[in-house]
XYZ file of N, CA, C and O in Angstrom:
532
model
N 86.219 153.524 94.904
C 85.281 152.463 94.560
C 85.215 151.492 95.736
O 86.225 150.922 96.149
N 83.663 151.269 96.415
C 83.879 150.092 97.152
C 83.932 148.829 96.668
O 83.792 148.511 95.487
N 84.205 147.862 97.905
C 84.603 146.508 97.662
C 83.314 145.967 96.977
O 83.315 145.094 96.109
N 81.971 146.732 97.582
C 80.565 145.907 96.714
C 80.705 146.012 95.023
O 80.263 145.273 94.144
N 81.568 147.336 94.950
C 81.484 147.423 93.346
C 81.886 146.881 92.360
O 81.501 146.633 91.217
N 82.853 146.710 93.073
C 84.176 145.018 92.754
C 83.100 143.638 92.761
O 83.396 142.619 92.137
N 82.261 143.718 93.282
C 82.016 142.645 93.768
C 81.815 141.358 92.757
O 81.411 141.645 91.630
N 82.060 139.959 93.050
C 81.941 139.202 91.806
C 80.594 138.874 91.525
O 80.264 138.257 90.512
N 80.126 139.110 92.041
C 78.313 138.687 91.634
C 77.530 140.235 90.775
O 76.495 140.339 90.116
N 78.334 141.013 91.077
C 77.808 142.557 90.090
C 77.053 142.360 88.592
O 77.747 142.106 87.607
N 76.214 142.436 88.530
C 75.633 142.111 86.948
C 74.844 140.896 86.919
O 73.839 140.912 86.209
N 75.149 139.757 87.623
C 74.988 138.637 87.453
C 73.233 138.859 87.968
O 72.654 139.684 88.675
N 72.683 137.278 86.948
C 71.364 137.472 87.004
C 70.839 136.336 88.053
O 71.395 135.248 88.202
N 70.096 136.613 88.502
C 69.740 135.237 89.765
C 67.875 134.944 89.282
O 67.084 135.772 88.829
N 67.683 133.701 89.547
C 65.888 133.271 89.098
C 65.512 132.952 90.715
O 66.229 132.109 91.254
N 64.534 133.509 91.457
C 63.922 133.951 92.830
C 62.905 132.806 92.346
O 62.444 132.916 91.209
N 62.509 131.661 93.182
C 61.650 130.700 93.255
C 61.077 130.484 94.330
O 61.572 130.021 95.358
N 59.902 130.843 94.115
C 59.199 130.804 96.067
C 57.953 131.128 95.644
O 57.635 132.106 94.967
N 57.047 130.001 96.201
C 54.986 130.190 95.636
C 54.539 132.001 96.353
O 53.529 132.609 95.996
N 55.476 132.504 97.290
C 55.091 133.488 98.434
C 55.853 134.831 97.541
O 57.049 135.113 97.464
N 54.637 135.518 96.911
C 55.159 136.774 96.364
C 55.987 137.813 97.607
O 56.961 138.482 97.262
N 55.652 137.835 98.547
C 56.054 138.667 99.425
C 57.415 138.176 99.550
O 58.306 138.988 99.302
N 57.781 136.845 99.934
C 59.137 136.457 99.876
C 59.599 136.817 98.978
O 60.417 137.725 99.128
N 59.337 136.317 97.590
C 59.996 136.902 96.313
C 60.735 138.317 96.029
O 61.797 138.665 95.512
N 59.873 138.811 96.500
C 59.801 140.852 96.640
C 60.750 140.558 97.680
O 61.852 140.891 97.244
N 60.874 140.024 99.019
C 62.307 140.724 99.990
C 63.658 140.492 99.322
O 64.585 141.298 99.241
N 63.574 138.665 98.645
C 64.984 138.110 97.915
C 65.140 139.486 96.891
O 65.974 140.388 96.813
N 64.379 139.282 96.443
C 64.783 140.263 94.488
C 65.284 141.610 95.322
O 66.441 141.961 95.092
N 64.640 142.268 96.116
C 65.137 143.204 96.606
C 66.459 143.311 97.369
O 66.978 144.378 97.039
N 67.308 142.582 98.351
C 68.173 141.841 98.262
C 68.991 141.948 97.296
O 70.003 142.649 97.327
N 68.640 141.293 96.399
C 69.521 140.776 94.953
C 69.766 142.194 93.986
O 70.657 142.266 93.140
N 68.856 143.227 94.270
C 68.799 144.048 93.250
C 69.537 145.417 94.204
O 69.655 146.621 93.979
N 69.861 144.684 95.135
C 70.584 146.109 96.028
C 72.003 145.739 96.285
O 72.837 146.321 96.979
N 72.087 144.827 95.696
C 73.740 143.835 95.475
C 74.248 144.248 93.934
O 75.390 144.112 93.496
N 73.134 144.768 93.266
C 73.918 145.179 91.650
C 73.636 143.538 90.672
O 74.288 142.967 89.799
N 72.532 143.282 91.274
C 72.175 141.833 90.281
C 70.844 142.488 89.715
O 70.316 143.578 89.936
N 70.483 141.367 88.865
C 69.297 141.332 88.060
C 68.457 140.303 88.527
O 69.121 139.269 88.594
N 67.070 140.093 88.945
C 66.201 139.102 89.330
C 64.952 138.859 88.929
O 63.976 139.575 89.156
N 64.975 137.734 88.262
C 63.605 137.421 87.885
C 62.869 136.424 88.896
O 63.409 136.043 89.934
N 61.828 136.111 88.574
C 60.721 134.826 89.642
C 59.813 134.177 88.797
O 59.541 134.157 87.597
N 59.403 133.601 89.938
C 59.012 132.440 89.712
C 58.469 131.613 90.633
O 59.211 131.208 91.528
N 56.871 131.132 90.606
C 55.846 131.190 91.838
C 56.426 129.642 92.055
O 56.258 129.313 93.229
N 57.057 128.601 91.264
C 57.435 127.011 92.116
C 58.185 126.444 90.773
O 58.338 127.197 89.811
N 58.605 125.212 90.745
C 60.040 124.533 90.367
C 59.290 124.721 88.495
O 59.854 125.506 87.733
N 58.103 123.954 88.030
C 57.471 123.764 87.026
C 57.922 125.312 86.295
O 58.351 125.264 85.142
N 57.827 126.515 86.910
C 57.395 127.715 86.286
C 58.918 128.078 86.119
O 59.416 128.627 85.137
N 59.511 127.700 87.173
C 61.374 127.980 86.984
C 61.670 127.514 85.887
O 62.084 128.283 85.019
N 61.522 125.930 85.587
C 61.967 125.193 84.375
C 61.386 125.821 83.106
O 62.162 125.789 82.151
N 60.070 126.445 82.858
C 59.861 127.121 81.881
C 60.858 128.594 81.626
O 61.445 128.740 80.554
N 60.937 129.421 82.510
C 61.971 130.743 82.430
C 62.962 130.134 82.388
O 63.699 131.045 82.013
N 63.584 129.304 82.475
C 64.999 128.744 82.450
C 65.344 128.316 80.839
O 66.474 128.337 80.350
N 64.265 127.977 80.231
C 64.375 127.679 78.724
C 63.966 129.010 78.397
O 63.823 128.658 77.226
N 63.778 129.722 78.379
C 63.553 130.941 77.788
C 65.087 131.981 78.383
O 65.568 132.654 77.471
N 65.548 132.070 79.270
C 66.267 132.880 80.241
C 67.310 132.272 80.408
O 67.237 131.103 80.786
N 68.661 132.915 80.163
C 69.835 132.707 80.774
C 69.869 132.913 82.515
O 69.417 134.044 82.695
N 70.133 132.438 83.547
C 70.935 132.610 84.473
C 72.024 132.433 85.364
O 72.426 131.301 85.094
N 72.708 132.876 86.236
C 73.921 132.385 86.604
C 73.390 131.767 88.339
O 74.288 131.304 89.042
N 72.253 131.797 88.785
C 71.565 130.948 89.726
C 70.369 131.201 89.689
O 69.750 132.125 89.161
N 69.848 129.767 90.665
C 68.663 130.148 91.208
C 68.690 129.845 92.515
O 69.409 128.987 93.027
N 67.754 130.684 93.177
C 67.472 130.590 94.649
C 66.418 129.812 94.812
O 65.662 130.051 93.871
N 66.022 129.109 95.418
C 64.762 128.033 95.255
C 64.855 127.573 96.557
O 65.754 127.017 97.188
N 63.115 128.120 96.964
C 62.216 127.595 98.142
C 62.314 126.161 98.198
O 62.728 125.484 97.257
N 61.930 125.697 99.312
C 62.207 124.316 99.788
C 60.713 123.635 99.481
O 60.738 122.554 98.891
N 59.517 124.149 99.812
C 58.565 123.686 99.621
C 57.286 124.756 99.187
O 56.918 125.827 99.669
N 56.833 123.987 98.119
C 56.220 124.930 96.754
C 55.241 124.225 96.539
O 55.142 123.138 97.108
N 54.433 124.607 95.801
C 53.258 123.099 95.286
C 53.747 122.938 93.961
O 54.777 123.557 93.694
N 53.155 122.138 92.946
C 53.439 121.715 91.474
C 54.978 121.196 91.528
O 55.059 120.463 90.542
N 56.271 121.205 92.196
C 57.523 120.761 92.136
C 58.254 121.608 92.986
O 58.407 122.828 92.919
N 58.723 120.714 93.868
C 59.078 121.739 95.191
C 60.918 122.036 94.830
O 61.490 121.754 93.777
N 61.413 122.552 95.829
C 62.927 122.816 95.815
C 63.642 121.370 95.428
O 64.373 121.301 94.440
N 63.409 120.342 96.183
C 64.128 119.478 96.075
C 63.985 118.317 94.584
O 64.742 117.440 94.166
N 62.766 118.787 94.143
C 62.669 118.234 93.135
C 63.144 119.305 91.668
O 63.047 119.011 90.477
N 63.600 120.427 92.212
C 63.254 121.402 90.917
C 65.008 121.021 91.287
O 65.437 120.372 90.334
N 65.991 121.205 92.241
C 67.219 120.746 92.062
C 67.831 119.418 91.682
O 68.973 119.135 91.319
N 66.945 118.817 91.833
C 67.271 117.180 91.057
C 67.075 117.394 89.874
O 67.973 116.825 89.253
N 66.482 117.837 89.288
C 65.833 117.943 87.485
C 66.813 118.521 86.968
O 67.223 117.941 85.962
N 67.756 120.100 87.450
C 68.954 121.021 87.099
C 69.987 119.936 87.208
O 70.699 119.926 86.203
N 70.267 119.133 87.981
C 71.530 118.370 88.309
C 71.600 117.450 87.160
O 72.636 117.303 86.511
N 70.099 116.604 86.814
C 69.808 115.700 85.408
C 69.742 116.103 84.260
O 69.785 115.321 83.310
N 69.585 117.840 84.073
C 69.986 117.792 82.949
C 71.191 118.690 82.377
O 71.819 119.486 83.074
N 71.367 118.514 81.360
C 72.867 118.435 80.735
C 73.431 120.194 80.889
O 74.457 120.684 81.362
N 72.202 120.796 80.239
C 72.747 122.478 80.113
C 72.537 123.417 81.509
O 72.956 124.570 81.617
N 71.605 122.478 82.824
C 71.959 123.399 84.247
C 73.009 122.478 84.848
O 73.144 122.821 86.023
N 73.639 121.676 84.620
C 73.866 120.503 85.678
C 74.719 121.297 86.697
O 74.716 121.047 87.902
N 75.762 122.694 85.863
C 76.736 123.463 86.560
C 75.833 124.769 87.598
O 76.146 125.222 88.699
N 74.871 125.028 86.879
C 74.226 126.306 86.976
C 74.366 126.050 88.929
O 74.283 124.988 89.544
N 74.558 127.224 89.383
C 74.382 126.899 91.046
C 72.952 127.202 91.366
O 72.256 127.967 90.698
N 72.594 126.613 92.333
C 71.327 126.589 93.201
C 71.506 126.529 94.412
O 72.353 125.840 94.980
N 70.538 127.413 95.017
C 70.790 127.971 96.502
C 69.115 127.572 96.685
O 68.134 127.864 96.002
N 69.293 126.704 98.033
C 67.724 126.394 98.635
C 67.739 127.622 99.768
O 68.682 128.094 100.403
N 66.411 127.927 99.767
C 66.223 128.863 100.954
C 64.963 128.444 101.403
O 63.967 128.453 100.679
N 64.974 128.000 102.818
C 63.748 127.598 103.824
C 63.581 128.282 105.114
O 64.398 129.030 105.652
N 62.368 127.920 105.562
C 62.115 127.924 107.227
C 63.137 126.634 107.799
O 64.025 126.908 108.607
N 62.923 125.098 107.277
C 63.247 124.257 107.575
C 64.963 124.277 107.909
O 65.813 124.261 107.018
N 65.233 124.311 109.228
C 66.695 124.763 110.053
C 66.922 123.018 110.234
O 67.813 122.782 111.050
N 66.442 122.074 109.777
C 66.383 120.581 110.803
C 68.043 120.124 109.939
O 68.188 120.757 108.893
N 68.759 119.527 110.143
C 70.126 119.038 109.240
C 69.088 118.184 108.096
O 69.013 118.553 106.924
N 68.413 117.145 108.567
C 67.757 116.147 107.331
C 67.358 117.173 106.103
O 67.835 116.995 104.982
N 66.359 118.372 106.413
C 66.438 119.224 105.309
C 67.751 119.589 104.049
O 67.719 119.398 102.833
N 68.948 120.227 105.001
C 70.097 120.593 104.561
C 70.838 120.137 103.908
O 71.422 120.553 102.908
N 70.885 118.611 104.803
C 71.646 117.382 103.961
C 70.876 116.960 102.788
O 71.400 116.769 101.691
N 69.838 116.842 102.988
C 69.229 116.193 101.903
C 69.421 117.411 100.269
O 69.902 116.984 99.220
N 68.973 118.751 100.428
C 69.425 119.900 99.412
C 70.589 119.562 98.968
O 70.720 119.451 97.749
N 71.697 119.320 99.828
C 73.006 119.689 99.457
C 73.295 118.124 99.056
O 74.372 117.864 98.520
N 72.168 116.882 99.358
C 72.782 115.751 98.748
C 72.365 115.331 96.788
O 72.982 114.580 96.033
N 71.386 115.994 96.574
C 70.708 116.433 95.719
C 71.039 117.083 94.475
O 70.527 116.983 93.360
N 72.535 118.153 95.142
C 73.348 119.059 94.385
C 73.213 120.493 95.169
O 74.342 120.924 95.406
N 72.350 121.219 95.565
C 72.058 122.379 95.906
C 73.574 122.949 95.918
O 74.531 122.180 96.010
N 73.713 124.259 95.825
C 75.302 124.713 96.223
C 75.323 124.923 97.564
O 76.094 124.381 98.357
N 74.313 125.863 97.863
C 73.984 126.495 99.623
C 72.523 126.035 99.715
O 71.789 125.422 98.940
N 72.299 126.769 101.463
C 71.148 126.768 101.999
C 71.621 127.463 103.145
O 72.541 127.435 103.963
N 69.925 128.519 102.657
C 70.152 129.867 103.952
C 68.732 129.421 104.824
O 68.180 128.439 104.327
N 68.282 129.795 105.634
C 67.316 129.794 106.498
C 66.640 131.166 106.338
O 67.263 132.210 106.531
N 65.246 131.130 105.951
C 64.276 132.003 106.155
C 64.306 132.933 107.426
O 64.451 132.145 108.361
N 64.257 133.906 107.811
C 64.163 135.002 106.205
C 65.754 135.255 106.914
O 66.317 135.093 107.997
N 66.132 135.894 105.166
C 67.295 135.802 104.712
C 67.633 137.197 105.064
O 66.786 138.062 104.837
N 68.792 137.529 105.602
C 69.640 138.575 105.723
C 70.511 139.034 104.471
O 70.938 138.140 103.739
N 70.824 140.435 104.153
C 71.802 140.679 102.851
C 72.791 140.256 103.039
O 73.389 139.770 102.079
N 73.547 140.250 104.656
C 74.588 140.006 104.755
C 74.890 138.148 104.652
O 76.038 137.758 104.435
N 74.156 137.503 104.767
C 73.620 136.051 104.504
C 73.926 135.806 102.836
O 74.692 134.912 102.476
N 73.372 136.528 102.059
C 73.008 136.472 100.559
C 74.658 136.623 100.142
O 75.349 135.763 99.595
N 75.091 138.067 100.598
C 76.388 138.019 100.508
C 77.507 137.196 100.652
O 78.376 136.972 99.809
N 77.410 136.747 101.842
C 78.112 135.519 101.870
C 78.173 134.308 101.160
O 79.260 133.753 100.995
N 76.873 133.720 100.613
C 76.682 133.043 99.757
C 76.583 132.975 98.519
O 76.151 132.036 97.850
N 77.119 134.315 98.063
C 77.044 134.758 97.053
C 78.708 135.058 96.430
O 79.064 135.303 95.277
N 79.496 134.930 97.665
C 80.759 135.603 97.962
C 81.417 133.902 97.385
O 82.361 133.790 96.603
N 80.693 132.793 97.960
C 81.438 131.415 98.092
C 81.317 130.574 96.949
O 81.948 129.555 96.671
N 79.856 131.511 95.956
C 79.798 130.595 94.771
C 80.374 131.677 94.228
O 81.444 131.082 94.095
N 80.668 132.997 93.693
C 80.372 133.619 92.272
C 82.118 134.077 92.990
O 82.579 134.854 92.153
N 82.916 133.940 93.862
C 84.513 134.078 93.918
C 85.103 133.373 94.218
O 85.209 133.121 95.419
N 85.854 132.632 93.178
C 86.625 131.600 93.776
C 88.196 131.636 94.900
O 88.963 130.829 95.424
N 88.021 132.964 94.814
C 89.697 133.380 95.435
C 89.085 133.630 97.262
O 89.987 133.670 98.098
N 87.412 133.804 97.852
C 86.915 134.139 98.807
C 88.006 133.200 99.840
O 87.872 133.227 101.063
């Protein structure tokens, strides 16, 4: 058995947030070649609806969306009571620190930089879903 099979994120379901179907399709693909489950979601408004309907153990969420962007769809999870734990991972173009800091001041767990590598996902996936990493 490999170490991926072990892996602690195996099963676990992730919510893909990004207005850019094509992005959506590389993450989920990604996510679904890691042994996860992935749903989407075109910006923050449409997340918060699948999120009341849908269990998940994250979301990945674009930085800038129309109708409620990343930084506002992670402030809303942090305010309320039943995501406040849930982790959130921002994923952007935006490499600037003010971006980064600001996600991670917000609550975000991570932030990867567009476009995302498996071995990237992994890692960040390695730092929230194992605590022994």
């Amino acid at each position: 058995m490999s170490a991926s099979e072990n892996a602690p994120w195996k099963g676990k379901s992730i919510l893909i947030v990004d207005d850019y179907p094509a992005v959506r399709r590389a993450i989920k693909d990604i996510i679904v070649s890691l042994g996860m489950k992935a749903e989407e979601a075109e910006n923050g408004l449409e997340a918060q609806a699948v999120l009341k309907k849908e269990k998940f153990d994250m979301v990945i969420s674009d930085l800038v969306m129309p109708e409620m962007d990343g930084f506002e769809l992670t402030e809303a999870l942090r305010n309320t009571p039943e995501y406040r734990r849930l982790p959130v991972v921002i994923i952007s173009t935006h490499d600037d620190a003010k971006y980064i800091f600001r996600a991670l001041h917000l609550g975000a767990d991570d932030y990867i930089i567009k476009p995302p590598s498996a071995e990237m996902v992994k890692t960040v996936l390695a730092r929230i879903f194992d605590h022994d990493w």
